[in-house]
Backbone as numpy.savetxt, mean C-alpha at the origin, in Angstrom:
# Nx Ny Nz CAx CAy CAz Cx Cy Cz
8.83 -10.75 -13.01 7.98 -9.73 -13.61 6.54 -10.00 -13.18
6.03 -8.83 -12.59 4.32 -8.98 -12.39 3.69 -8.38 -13.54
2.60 -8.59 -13.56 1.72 -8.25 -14.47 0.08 -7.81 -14.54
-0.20 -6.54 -14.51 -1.73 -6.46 -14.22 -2.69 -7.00 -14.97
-3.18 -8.26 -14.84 -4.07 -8.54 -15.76 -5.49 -8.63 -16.13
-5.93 -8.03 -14.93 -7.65 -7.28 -15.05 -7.31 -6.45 -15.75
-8.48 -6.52 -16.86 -8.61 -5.59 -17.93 -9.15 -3.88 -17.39
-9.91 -4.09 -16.43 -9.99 -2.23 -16.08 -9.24 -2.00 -15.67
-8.32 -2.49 -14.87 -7.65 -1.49 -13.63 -6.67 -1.59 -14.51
-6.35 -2.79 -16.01 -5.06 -1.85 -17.01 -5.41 -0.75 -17.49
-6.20 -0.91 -17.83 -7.10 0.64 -18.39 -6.74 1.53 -18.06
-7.27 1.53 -16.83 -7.15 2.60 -15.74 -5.59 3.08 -15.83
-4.78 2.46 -15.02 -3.15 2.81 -15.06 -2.85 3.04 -16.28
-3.37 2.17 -17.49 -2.60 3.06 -18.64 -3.19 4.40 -18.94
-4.57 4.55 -18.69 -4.73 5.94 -18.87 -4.38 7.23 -17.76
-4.37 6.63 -16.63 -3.41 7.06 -16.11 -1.57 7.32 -15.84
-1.18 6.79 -17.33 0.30 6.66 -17.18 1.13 6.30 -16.05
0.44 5.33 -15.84 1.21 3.99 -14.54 1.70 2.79 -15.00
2.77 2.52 -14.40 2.88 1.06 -15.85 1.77 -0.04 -15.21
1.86 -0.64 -16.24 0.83 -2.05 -15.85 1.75 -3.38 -15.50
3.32 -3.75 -15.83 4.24 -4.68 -15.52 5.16 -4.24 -14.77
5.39 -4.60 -13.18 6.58 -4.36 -12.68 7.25 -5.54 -12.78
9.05 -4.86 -13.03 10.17 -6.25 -12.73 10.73 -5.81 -11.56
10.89 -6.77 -10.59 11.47 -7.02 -9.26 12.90 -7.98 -9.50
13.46 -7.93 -8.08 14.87 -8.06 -8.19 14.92 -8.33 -6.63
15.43 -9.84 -6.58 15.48 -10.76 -5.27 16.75 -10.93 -4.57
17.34 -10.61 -3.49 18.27 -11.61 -3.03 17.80 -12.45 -2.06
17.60 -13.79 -1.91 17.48 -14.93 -1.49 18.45 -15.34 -1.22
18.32 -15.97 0.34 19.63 -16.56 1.12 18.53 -17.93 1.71
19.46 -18.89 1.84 18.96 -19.98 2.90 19.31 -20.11 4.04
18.14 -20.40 4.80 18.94 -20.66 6.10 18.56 -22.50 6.34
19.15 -23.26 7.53 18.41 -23.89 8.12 17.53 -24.76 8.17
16.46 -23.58 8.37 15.01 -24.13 8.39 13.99 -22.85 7.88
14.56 -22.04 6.91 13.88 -20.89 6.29 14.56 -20.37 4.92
14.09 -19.68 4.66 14.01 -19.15 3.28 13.39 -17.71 3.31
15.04 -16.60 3.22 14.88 -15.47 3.20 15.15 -14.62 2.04
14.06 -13.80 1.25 13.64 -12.62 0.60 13.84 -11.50 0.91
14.62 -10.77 -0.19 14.58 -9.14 -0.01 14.54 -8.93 -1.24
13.19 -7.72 -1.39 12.71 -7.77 -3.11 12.17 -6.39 -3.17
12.56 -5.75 -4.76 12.66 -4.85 -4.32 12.28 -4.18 -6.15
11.63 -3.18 -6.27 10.79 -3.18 -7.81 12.66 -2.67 -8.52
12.60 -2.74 -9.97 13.35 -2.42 -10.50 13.88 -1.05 -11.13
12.36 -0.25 -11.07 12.26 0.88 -11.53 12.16 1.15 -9.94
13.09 1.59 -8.94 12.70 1.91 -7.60 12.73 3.83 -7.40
12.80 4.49 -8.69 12.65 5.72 -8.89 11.01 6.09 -8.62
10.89 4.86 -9.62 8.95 5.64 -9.65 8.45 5.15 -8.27
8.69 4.06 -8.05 7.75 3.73 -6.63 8.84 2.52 -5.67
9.13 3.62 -4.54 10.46 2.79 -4.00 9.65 2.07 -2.79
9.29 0.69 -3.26 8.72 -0.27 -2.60 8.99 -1.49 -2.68
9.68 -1.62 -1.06 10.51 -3.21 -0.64 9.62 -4.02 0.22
10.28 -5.22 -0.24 9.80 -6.40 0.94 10.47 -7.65 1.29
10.68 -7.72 2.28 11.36 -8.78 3.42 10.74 -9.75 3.70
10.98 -11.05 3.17 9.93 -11.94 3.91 10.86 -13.40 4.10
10.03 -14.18 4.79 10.88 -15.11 5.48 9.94 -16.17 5.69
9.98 -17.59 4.58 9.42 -18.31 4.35 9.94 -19.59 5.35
9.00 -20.71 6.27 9.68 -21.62 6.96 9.45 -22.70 5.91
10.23 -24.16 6.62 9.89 -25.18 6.02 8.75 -25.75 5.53
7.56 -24.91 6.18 5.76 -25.73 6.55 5.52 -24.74 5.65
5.89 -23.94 4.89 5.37 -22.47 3.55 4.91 -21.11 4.89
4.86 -21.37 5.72 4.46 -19.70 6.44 5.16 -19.04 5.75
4.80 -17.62 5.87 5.46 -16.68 5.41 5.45 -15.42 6.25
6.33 -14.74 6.87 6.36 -13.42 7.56 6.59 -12.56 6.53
6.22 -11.36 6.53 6.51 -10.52 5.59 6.60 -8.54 6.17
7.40 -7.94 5.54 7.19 -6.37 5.62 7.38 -5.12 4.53
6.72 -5.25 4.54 6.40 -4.16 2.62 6.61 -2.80 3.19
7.35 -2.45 2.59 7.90 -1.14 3.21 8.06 0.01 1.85
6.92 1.24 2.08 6.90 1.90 0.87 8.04 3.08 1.79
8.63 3.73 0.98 9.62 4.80 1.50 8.80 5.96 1.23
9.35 7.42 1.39 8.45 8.57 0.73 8.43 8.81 -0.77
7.10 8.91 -0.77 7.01 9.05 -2.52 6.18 9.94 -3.17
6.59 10.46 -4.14 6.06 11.59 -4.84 5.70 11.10 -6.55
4.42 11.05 -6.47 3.96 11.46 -8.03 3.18 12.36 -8.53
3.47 12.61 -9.56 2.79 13.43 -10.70 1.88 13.26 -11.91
0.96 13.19 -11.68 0.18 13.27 -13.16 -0.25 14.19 -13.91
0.61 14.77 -14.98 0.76 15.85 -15.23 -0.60 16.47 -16.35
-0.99 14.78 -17.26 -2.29 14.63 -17.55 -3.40 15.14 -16.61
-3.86 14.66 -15.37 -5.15 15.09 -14.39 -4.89 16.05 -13.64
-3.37 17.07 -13.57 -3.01 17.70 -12.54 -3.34 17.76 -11.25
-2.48 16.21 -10.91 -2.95 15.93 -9.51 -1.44 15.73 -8.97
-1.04 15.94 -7.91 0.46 14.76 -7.54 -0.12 14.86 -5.85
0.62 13.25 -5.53 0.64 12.53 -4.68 1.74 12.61 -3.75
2.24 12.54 -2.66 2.98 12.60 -1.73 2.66 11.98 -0.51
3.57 11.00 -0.01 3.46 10.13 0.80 4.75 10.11 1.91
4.91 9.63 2.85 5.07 9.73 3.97 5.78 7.85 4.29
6.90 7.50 4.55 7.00 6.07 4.60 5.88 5.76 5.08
5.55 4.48 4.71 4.18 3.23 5.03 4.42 1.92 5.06
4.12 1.14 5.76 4.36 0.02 6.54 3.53 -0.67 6.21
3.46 -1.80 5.90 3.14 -3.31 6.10 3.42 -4.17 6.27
3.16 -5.09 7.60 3.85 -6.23 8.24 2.70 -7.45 8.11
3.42 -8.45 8.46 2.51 -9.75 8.41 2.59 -11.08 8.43
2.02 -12.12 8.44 1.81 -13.34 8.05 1.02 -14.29 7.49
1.33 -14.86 6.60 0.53 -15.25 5.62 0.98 -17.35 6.02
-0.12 -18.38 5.92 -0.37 -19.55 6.30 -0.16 -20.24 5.15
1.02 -21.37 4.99 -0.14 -22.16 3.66 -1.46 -22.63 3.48
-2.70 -22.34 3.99 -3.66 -22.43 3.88 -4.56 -21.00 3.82
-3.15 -19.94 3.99 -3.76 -18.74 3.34 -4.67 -17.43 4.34
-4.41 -18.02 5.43 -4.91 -17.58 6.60 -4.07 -16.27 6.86
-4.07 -14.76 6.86 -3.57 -14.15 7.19 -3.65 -12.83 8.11
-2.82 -12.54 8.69 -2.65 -11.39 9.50 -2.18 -10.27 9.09
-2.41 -9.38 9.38 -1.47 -7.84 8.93 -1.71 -6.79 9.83
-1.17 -5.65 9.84 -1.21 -4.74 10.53 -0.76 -3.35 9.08
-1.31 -2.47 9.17 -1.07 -1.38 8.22 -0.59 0.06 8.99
0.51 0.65 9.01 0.72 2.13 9.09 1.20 3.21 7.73
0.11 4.72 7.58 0.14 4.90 6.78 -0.03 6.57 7.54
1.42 7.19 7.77 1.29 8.07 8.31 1.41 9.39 7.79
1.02 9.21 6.74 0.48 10.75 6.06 0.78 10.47 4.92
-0.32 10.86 4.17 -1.06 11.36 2.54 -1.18 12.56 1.70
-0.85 13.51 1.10 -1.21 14.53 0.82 -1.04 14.33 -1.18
-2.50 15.01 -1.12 -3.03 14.96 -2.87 -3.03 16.81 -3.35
-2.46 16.86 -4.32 -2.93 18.31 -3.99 -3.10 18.39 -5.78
-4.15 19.36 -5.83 -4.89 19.42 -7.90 -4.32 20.51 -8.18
-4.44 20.69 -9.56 -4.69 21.59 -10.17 -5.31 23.05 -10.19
-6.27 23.12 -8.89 -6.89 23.75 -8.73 -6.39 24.40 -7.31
-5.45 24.26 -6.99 -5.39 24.39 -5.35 -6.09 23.99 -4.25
-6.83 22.83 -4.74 -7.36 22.38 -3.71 -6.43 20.90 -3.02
-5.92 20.58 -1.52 -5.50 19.54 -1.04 -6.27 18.98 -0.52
-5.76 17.82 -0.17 -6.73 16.57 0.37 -5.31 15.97 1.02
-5.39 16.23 2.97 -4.72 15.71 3.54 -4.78 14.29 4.57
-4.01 13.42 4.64 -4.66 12.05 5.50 -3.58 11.56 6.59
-3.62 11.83 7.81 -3.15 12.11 8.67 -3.34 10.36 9.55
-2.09 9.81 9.61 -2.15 8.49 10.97 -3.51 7.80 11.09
-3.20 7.16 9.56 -4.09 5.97 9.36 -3.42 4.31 9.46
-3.78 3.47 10.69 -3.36 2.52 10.49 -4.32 1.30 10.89
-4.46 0.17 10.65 -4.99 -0.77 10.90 -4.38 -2.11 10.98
-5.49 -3.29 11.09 -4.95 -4.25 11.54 -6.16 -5.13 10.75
-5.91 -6.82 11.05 -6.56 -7.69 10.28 -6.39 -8.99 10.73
-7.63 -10.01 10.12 -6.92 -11.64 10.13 -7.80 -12.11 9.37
-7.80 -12.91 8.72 -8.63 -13.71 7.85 -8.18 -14.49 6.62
-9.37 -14.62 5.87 -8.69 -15.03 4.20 -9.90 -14.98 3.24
-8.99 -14.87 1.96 -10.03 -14.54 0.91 -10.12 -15.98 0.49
-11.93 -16.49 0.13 -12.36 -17.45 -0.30 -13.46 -17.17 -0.69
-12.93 -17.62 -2.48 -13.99 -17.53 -3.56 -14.36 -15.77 -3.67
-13.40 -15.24 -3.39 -13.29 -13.58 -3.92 -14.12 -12.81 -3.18
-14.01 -13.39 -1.51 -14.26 -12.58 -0.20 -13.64 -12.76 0.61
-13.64 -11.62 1.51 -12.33 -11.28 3.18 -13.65 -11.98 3.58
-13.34 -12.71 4.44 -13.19 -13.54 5.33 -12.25 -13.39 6.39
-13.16 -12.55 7.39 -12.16 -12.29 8.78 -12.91 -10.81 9.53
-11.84 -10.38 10.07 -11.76 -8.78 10.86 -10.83 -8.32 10.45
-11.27 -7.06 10.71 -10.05 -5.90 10.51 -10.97 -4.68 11.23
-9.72 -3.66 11.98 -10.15 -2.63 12.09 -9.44 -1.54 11.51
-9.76 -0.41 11.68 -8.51 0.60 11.24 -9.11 1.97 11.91
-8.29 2.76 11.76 -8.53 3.67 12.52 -7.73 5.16 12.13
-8.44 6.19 12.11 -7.54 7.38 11.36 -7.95 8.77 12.28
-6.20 9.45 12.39 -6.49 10.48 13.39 -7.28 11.92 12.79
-7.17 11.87 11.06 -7.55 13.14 10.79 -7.66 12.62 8.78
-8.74 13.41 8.41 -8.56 13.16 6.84 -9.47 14.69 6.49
-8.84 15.38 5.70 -9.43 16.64 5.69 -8.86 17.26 4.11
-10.12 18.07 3.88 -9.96 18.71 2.39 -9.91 20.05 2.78
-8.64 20.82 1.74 -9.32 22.72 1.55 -9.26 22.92 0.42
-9.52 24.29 0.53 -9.78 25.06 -0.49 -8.66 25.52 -1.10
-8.34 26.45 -2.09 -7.07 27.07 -2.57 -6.62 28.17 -1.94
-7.72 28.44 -0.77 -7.35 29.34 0.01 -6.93 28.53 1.63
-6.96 27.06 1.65 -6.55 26.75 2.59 -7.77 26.85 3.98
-9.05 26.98 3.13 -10.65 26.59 4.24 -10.62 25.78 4.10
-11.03 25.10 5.19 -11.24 24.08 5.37 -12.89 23.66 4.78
-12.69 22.61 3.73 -13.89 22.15 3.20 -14.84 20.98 3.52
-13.78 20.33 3.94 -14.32 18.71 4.96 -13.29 17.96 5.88
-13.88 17.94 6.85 -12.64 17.20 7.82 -13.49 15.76 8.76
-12.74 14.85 9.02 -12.89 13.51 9.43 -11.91 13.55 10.65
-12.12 13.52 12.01 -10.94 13.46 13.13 -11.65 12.15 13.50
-10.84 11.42 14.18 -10.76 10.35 15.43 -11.77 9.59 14.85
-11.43 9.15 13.28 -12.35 7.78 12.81 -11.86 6.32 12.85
-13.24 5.94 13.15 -12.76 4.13 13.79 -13.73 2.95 13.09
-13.26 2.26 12.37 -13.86 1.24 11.75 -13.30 -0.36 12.39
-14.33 -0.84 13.04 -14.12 -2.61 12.46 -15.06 -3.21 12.00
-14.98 -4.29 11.38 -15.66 -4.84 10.92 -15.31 -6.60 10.62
């Protein structure tokens, strides 16, 4: 069982009707010279999000978080969410040193109001580590399109061929 235990962001999800505790559910096999994970939330209705990872003898860890397509509703803010499978791969050091790569190939928010907010082949990459509650490292990312309309489907703001590193 996880547990959110910053006090805003419970806030937040509970006032947003998100739970704040997920229970997960492992099968673990041994091998060898590793130690393999497949984990996977329990409620996999609300948010069907797995991960594979594969621990060696020295603690490395490979990993791939794999969200499937997902749809929510908040029927409170009249907003719902829709997603597109999304990817996360990686490796993580016992000393915490890590790598990743992110694909996140489409977003769509759409209100109450008829207005959407679409996010089109956003993915990035990374290496570093957090110390003393900072990234520490690079990352870039990069997105082919992020764009808002109207309820008539004008276009209200659009973002093509954006590129961040840092």
């Amino acid at each position: 069982r996880y547990s959110v235990v910053d006090p805003e962001l419970k806030t937040q999800l509970e006032r947003d009707g998100m739970p704040t505790t997920f229970d997960v559910t492992s099968d673990v096999s041994h091998g060898l010279t590793s130690l393999t994970a497949d984990s996977k939330l329990v409620d996999n209705d609300f948010l069907p999000l797995t991960m594979h990872s594969q621990t060696q003898l020295n603690g490395n860890t490979a990993f791939i978080l794999d969200l499937d397509s997902w749809h929510y509703r908040n029927e409170a803010q009249g907003v719902s969410v829709s997603t597109s499978p999304a990817k996360v791969t990686g490796d993580v050091t016992v000393l915490g040193d890590l790598n990743y790569q992110v694909s996140v190939p489409s977003v769509q928010v759409d209100f109450e109001n008829g207005e959407e907010l679409h996010l089109n082949a956003l993915t990035g990459q990374g290496k570093g580590k957090q110390a003393k509650g900072y990234w520490l490292g690079e990352q870039s990312f990069s997105l082919e399109k992020l764009d808002v309309v109207d309820a008539n489907l004008t276009p209200v703001f659009l973002i093509e061929n954006a590129n961040y590193r840092g």
